[in-house]
CSV table of C-alpha atoms and ligand atoms in Angstrom, one decimal:
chain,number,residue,atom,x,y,z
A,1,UNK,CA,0.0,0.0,0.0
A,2,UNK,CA,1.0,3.3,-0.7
A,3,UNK,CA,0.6,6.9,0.9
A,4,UNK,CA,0.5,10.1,-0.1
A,5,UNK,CA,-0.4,13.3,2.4
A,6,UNK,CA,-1.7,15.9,1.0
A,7,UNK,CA,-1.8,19.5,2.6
A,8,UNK,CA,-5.0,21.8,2.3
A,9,UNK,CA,-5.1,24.9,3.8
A,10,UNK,CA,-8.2,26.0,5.7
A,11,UNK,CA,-10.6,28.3,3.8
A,12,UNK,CA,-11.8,30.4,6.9
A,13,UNK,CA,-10.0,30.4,10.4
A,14,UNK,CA,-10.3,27.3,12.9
A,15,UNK,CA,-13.7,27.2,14.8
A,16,UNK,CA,-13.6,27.3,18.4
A,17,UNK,CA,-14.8,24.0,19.1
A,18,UNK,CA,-12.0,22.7,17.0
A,19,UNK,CA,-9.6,24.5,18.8
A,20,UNK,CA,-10.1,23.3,22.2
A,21,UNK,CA,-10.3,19.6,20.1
A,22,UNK,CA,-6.6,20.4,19.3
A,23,UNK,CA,-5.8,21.3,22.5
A,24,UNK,CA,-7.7,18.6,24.3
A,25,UNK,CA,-6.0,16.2,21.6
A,26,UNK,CA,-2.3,17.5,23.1
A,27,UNK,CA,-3.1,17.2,26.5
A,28,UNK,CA,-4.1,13.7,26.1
A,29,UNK,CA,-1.2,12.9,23.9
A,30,UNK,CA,1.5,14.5,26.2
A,31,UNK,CA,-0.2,12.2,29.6
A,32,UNK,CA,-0.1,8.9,27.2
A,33,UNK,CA,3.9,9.6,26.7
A,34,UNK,CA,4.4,10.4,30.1
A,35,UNK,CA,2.9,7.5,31.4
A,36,UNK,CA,4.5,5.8,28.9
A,37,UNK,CA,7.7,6.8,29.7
A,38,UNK,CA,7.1,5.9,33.7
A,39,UNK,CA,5.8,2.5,32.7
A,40,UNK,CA,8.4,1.8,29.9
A,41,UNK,CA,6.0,0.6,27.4
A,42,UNK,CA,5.9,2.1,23.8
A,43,UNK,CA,2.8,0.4,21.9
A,44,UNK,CA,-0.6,1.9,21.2
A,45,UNK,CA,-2.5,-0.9,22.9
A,46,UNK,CA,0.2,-0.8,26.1
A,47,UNK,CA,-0.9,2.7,26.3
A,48,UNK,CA,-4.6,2.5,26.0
A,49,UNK,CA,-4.4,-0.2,28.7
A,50,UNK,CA,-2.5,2.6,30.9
A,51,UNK,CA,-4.2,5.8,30.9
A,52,UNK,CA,-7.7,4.8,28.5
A,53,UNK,CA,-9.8,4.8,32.0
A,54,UNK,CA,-8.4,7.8,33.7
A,55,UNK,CA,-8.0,10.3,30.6
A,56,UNK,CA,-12.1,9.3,29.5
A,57,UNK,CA,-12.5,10.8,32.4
A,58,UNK,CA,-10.7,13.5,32.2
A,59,UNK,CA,-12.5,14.3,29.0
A,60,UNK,CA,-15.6,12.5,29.0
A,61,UNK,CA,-17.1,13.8,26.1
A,62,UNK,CA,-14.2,13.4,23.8
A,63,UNK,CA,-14.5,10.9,20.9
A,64,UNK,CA,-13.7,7.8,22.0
A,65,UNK,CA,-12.0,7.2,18.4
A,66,UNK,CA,-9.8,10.3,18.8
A,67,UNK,CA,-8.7,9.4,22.3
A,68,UNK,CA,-7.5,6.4,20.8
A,69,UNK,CA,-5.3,7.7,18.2
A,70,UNK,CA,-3.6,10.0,20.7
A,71,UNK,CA,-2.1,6.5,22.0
A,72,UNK,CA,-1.4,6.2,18.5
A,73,UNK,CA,0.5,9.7,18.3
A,74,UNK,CA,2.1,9.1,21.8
A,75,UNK,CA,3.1,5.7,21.1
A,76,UNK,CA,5.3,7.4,17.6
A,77,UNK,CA,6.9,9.7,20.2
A,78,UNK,CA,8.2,7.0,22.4
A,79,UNK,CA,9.4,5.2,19.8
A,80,UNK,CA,11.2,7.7,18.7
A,81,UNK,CA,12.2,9.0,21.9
A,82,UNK,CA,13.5,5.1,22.6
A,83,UNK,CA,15.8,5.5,19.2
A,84,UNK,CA,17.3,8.5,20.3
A,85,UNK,CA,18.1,6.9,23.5
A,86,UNK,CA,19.9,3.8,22.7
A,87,UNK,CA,21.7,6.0,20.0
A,88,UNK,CA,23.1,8.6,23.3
A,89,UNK,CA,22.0,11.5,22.2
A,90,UNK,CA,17.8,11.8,23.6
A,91,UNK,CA,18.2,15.7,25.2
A,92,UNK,CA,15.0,15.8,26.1
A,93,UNK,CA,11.8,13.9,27.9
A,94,UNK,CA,9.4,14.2,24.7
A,95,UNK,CA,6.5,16.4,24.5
A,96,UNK,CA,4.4,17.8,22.4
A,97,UNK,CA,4.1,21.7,21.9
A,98,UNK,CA,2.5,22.8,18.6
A,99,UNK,CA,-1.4,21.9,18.8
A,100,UNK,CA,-2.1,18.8,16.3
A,101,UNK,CA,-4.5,16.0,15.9
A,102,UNK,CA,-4.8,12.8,14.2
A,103,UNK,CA,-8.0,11.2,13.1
A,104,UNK,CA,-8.2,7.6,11.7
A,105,UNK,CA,-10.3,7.5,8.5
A,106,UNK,CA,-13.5,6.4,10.3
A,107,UNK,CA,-13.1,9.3,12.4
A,108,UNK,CA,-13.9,11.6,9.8
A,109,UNK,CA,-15.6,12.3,6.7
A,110,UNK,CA,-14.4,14.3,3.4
A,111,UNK,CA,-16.7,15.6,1.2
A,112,UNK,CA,-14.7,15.1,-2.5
A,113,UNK,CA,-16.4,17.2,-4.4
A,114,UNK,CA,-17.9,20.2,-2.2
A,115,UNK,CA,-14.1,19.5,-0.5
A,116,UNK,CA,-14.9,20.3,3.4
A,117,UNK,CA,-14.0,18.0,6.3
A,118,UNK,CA,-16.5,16.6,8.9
A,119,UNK,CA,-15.1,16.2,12.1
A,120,UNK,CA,-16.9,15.0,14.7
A,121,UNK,CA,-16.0,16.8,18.2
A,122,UNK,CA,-17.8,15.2,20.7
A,123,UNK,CA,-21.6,13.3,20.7
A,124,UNK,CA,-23.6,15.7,18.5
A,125,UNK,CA,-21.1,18.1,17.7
A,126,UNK,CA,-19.2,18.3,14.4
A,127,UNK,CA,-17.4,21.0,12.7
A,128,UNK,CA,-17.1,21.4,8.9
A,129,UNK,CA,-13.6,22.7,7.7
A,130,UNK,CA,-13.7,24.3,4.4
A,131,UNK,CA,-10.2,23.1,2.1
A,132,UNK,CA,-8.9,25.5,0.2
A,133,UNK,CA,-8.4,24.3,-3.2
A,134,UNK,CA,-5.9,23.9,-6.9
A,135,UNK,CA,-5.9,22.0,-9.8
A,136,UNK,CA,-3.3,19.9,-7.6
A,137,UNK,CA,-5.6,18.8,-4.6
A,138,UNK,CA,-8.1,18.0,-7.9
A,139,UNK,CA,-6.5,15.2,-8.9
A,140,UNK,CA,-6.4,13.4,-5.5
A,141,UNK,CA,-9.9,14.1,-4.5
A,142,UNK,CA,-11.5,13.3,-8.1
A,143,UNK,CA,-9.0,10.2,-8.2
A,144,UNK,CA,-11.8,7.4,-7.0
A,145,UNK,CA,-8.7,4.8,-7.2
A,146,UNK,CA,-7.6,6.6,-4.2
A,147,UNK,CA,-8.9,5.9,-0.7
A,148,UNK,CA,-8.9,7.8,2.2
A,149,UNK,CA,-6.4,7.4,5.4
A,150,UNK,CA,-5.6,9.4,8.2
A,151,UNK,CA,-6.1,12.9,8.7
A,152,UNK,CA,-4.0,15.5,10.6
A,153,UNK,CA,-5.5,18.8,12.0
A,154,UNK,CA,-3.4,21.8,12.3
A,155,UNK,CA,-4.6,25.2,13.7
A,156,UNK,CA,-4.3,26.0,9.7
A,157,UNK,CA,-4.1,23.1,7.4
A,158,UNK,CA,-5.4,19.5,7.3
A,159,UNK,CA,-3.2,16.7,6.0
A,160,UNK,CA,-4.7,13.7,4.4
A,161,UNK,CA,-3.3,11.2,3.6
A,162,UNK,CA,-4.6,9.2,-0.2
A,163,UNK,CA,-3.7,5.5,-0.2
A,164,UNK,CA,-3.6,2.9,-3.5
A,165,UNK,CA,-2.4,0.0,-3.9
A,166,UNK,CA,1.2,-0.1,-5.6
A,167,UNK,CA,0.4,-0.3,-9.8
A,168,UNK,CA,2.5,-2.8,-11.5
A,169,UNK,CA,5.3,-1.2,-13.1
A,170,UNK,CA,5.1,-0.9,-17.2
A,171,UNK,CA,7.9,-2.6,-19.0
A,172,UNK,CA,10.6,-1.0,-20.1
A,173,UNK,CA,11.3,-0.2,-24.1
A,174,UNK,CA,14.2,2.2,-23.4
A,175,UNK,CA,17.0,3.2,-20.1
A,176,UNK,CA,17.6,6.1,-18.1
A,177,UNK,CA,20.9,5.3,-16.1
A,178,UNK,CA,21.6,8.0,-13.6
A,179,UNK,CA,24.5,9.0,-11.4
A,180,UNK,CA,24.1,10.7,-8.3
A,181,UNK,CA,26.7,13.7,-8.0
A,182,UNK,CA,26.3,17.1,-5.4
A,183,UNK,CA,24.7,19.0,-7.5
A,184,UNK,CA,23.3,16.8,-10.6
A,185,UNK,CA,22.2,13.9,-11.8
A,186,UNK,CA,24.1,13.2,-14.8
A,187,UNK,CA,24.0,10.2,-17.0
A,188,UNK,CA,22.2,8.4,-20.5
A,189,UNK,CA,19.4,8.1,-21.8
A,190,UNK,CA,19.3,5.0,-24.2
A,191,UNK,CA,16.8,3.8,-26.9
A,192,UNK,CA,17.7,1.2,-28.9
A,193,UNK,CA,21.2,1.5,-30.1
A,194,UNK,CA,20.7,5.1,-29.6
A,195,UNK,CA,22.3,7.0,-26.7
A,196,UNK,CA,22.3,11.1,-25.5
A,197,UNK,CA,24.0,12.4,-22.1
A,198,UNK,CA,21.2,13.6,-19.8
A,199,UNK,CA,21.3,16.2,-16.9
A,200,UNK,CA,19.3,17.3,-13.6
A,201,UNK,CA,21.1,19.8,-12.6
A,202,UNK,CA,20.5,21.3,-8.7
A,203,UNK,CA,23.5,22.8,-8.3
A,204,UNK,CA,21.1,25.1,-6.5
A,205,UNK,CA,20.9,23.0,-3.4
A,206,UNK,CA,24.5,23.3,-2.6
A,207,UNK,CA,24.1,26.9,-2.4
A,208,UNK,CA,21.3,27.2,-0.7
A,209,UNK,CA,22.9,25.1,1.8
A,210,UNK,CA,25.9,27.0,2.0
A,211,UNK,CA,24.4,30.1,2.1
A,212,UNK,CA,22.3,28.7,5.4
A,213,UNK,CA,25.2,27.0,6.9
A,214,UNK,CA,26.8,30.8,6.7
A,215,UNK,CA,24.1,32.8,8.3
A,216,UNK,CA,23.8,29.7,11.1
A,217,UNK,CA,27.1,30.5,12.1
A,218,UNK,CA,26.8,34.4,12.2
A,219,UNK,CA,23.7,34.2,14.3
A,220,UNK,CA,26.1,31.7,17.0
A,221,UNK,CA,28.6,34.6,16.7
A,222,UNK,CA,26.3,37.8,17.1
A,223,UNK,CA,24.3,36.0,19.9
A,224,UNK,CA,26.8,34.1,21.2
A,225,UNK,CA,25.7,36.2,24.5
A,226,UNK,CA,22.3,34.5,24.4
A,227,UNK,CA,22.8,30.7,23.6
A,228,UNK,CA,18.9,30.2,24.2
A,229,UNK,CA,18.1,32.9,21.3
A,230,UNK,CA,20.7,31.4,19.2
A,231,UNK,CA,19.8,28.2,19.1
A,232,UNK,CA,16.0,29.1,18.3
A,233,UNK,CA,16.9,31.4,15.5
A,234,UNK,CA,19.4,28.4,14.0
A,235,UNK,CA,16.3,26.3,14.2
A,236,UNK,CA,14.4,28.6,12.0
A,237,UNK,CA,17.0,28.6,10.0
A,238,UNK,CA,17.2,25.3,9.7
A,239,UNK,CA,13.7,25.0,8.6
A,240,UNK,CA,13.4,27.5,6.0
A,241,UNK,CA,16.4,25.8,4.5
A,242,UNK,CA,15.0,21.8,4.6
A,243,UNK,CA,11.7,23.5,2.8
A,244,UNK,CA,13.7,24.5,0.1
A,245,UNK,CA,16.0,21.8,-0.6
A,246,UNK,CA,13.2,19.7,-0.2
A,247,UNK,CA,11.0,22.0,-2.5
A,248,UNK,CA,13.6,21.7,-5.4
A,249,UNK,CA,14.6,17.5,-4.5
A,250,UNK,CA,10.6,17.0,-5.6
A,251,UNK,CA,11.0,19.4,-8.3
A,252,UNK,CA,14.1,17.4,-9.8
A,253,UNK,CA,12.1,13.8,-9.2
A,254,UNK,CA,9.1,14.8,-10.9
A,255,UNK,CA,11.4,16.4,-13.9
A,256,UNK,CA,12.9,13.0,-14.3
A,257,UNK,CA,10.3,10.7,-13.5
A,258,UNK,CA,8.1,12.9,-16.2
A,259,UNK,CA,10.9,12.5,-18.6
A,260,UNK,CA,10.6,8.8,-18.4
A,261,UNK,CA,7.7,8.0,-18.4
A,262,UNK,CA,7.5,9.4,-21.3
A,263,UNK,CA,9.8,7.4,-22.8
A,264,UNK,CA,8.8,4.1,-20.7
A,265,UNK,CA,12.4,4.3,-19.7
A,266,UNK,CA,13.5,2.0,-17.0
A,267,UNK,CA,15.4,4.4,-14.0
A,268,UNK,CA,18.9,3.2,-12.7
A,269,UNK,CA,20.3,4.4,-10.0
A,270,UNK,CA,23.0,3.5,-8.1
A,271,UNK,CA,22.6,1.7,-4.7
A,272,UNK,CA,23.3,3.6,-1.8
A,273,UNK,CA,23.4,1.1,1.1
A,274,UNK,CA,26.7,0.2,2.0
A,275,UNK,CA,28.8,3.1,0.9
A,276,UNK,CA,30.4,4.9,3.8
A,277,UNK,CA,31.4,7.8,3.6
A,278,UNK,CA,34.6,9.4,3.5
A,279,UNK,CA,36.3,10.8,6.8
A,280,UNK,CA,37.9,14.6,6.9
A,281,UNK,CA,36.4,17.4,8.2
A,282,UNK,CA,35.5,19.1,5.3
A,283,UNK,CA,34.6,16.3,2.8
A,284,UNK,CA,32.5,15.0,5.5
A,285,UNK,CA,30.3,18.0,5.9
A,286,UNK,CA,29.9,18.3,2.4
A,287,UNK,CA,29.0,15.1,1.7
A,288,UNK,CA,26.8,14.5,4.7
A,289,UNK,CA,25.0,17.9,3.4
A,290,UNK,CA,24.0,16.9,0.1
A,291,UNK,CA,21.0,14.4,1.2
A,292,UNK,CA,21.8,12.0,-1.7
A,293,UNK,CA,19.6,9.2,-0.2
A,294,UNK,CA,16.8,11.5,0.2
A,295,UNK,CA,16.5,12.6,-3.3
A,296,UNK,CA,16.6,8.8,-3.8
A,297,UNK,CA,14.1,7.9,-1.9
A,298,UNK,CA,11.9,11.0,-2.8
A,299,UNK,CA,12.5,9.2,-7.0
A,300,UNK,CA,12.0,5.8,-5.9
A,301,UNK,CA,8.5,6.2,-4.0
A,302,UNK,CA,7.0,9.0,-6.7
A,303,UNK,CA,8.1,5.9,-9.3
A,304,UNK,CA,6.5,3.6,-7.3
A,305,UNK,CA,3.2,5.9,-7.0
A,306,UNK,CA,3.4,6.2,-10.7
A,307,UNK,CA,4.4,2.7,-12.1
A,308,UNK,CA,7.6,3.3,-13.2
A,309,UNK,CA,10.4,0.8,-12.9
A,310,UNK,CA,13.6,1.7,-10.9
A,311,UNK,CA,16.7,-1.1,-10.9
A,312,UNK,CA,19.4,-0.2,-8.1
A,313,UNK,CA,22.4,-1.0,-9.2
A,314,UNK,CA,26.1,-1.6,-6.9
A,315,UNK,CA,27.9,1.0,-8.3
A,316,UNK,CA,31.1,-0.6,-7.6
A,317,UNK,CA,33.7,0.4,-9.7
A,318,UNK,CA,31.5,3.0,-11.5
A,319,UNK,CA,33.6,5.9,-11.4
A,320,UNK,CA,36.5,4.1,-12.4
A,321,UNK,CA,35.9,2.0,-15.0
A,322,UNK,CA,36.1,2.1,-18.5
A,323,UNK,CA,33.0,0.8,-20.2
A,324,UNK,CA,35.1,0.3,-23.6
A,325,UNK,CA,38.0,-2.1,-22.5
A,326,UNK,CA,37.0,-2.3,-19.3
A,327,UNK,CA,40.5,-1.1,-17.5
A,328,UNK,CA,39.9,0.2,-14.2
A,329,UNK,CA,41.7,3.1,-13.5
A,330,UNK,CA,43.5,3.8,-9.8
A,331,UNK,CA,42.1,7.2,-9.2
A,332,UNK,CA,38.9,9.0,-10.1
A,333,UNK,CA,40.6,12.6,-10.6
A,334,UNK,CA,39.0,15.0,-13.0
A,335,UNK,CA,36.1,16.4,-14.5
A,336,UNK,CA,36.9,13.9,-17.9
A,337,UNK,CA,37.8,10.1,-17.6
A,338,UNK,CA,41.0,9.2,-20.0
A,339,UNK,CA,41.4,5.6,-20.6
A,340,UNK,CA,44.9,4.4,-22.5
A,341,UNK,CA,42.6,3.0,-25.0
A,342,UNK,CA,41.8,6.4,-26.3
A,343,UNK,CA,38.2,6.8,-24.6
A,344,UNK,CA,37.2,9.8,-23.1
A,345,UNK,CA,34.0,11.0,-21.5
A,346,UNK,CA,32.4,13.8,-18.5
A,347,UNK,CA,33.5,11.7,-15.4
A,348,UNK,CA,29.9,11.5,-13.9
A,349,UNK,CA,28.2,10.3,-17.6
A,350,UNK,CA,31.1,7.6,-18.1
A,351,UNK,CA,29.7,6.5,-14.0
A,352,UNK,CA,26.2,6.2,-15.6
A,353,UNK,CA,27.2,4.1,-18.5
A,354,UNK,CA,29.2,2.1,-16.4
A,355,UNK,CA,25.7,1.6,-14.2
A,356,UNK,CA,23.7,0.8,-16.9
A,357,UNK,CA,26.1,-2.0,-18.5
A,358,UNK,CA,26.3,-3.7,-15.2
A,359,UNK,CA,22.6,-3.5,-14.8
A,360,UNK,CA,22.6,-5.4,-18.3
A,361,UNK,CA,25.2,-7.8,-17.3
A,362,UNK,CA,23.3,-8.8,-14.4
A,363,UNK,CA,20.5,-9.5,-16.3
A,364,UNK,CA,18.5,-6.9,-14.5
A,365,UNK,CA,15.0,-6.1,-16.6
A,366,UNK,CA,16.7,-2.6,-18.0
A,367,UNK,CA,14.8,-3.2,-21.7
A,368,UNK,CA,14.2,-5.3,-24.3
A,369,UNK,CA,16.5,-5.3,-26.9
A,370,UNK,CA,19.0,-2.9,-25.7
A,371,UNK,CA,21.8,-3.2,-28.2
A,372,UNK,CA,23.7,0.4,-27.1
A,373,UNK,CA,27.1,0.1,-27.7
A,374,UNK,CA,28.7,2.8,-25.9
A,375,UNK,CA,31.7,3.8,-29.0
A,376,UNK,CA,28.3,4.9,-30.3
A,377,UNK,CA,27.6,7.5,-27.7
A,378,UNK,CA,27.3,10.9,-29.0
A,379,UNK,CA,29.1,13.0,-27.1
A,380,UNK,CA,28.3,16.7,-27.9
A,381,UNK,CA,24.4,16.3,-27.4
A,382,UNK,CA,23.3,17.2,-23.6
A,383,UNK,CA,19.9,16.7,-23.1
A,384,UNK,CA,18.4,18.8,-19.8
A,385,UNK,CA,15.9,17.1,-17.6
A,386,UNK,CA,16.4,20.1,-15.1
A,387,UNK,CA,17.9,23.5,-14.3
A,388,UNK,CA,17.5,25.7,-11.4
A,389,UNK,CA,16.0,28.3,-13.6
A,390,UNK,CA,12.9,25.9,-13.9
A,391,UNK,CA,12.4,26.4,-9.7
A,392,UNK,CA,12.5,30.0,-10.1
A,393,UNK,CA,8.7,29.8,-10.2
A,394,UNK,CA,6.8,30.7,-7.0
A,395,UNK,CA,5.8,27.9,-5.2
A,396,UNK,CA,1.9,27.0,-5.6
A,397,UNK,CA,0.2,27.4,-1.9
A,398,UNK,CA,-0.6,24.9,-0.3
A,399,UNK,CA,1.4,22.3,-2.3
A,400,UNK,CA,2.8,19.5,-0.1
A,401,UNK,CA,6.5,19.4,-0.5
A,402,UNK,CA,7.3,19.3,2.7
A,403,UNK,CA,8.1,15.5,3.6
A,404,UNK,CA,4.8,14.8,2.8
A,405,UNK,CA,4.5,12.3,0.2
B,501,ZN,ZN1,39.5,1.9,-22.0
């Protein structure tokens, strides 16, 4: 099964009876982790069992269905909260501050077409939230493939979250073998015995992150007098910066994933797992800072929500190799790979083709009749899949690109 949340914003402010919901909702979530925590237990049931008796009466007339899934909520928190304890570093006893509630999907209703929400608050009380919204929100609600999951309320926006089942993936009549770099994708697209260099390039990203990684360390400086202020406005900046990386990582999955399925191309990527990274200071930073596997991850589930088939492929050798006479070289120096045998080629497209013929020689389902003989590649036609310039467009309200998926 797979999920999708989608963000609506709320067409007229939150009604009253919906507020104190939100606020009863935290209060009930907060005692569940608490008691949690005393009694070292971390499931949904385990909690229910706990504090179910006391908190009904503590709010008798709340919705028995919503008190539930605030065990639900609480028992997420301790299970985080139980991660970032065996890891060492849990600062904190958990606890919830910003007023949110989760509904399971009997718990509420949506009208698709009108688009409002019908929330029931307590026995004979429901509220109706008007959605705001775009041609975007259209497609989910009007999709009838789609069914309904949770819902999260926020004094401003509802989540929902659209589930299907996972469509088969279409076969493959042509390739698109990418390499993962800082600030593209780079790679082939391959038809036949026909092959272009392709790019996504989001060189954007590593500015933007630069840029915030700066102005973090002048607000330590200037407020180094206030460690409390400091660390709240690094914390703004530190969201204002994963929104727009994150903005522009879906922008350059749904450039490429458009691209092929176009084409019907088969994605390759290379797989992650297993590569550590390098040590040093600085390498390390910029490495860890260029969220590689969540771009992956973001191109991998959109394929999977649209059908389209992505091979992972160990990339092994990748950046070394030569696809021709398959030499390996000793070091990966250089914008160009040089091979003795007279081939040359961008570093990070040679990586691709080097992905896609070990895809091949694995017998992995790239595409039927793929006869591409790299000597054939032509190597002054750059095809662009992405450029910063295409994010340079406001972003739509209300969109989800916020780890919502
Ligand atoms: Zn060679």
């Amino acid at each position: 099964m797979l999920f999708k949340g989608v963000v609506f914003r709320l067409d007229s402010g939150l009604p009253a009876d919906a507020r104190f919901l939100l606020e009863d909702f935290r209060l009930a979530v907060n005692r569940a982790t608490r008691a949690g925590l005393q009694a070292r237990v971390t499931s949904r049931n385990a909690l229910a069992k706990l504090v179910y008796k006391s908190l009904r009466v503590e709010h008798p007339k709340m919705y028995a269905k919503h008190l539930v899934c605030a065990f639900e909520v609480a028992a997420g928190i301790l299970r985080n909260h139980r991660r970032r304890v065996n890891k060492g570093n849990a600062k904190s006893i958990p606890y919830v501050k910003r007023l949110m509630m989760k509904a399971e999907n009997q718990a509420y209703k949506l009208d698709r077409v009108a688009g409002f929400v019908d929330l029931p608050i307590r026995a004979g009380c429901h509220v109706k939230l008007g959605l705001v919204m775009s041609q975007y929100h259209r497609r989910y609600l009007d999709d009838n493939t789609l069914t309904l999951g949770s819902l999260t309320l926020l004094p401003d926006r509802v989540i929902i979250a659209f589930r299907k089942e996972a469509p088969r993936a279409y076969t493959p009549e042509s390739a698109l073998s990418l390499d993962t770099n800082e600030r593209s994708l780079d790679g082939v697209f391959v038809r036949g015995d026909d092959g272009v260099a392709v790019k996504a390039d989001y060189s954007e990203v590593a500015i933007i992150q630069q840029r915030h990684h700066d102005r973090r360390r002048k607000l330590q400086k200037k407020k180094s007098h206030d460690r409390r202020m400091a660390r709240l406005l690094c914390r703004g900046e530190g969201v204002r910066e994963h929104h727009r990386v994150d903005y522009r990582m879906h922008q350059v999955a749904n450039a490429v994933l458009s691209f092929a399925e176009g084409q019907r191309s088969a994605v390759l990527l290379e797989d992650l797992k297993g590569i550590r990274q390098k040590r040093g200071k600085y390498l390390n930073r910029r490495l860890s800072m260029w969220p590689r596997r969540k771009l992956h991850q973001i191109i991998e589930y959109k394929a999977a929500w649209r059908g389209i088939p992505v091979i992972k492929v160990d990339p092994r050798y990748s950046s070394r190799k030569c696809p021709i006479c398959g030499r390996i070289q000793d070091s990966r120096m250089g914008t160009e790979f040089k091979c003795e045998c007279g081939w040359h080629l961008d570093r990070h497209v040679n990586a691709s083709l080097n992905l896609l013929q070990t895809a091949v020689s694995e017998g992995l389902e790239v595409a039927g009749g793929l006869r591409f003989d790299p000597g054939a590649f032509q190597h002054d036609v750059m095809m662009i899949l992405y450029e910063p310039a295409m994010a340079a467009r406001s972003e739509p309200n209300g969109m989800s690109h916020a780890g919502a998926m």
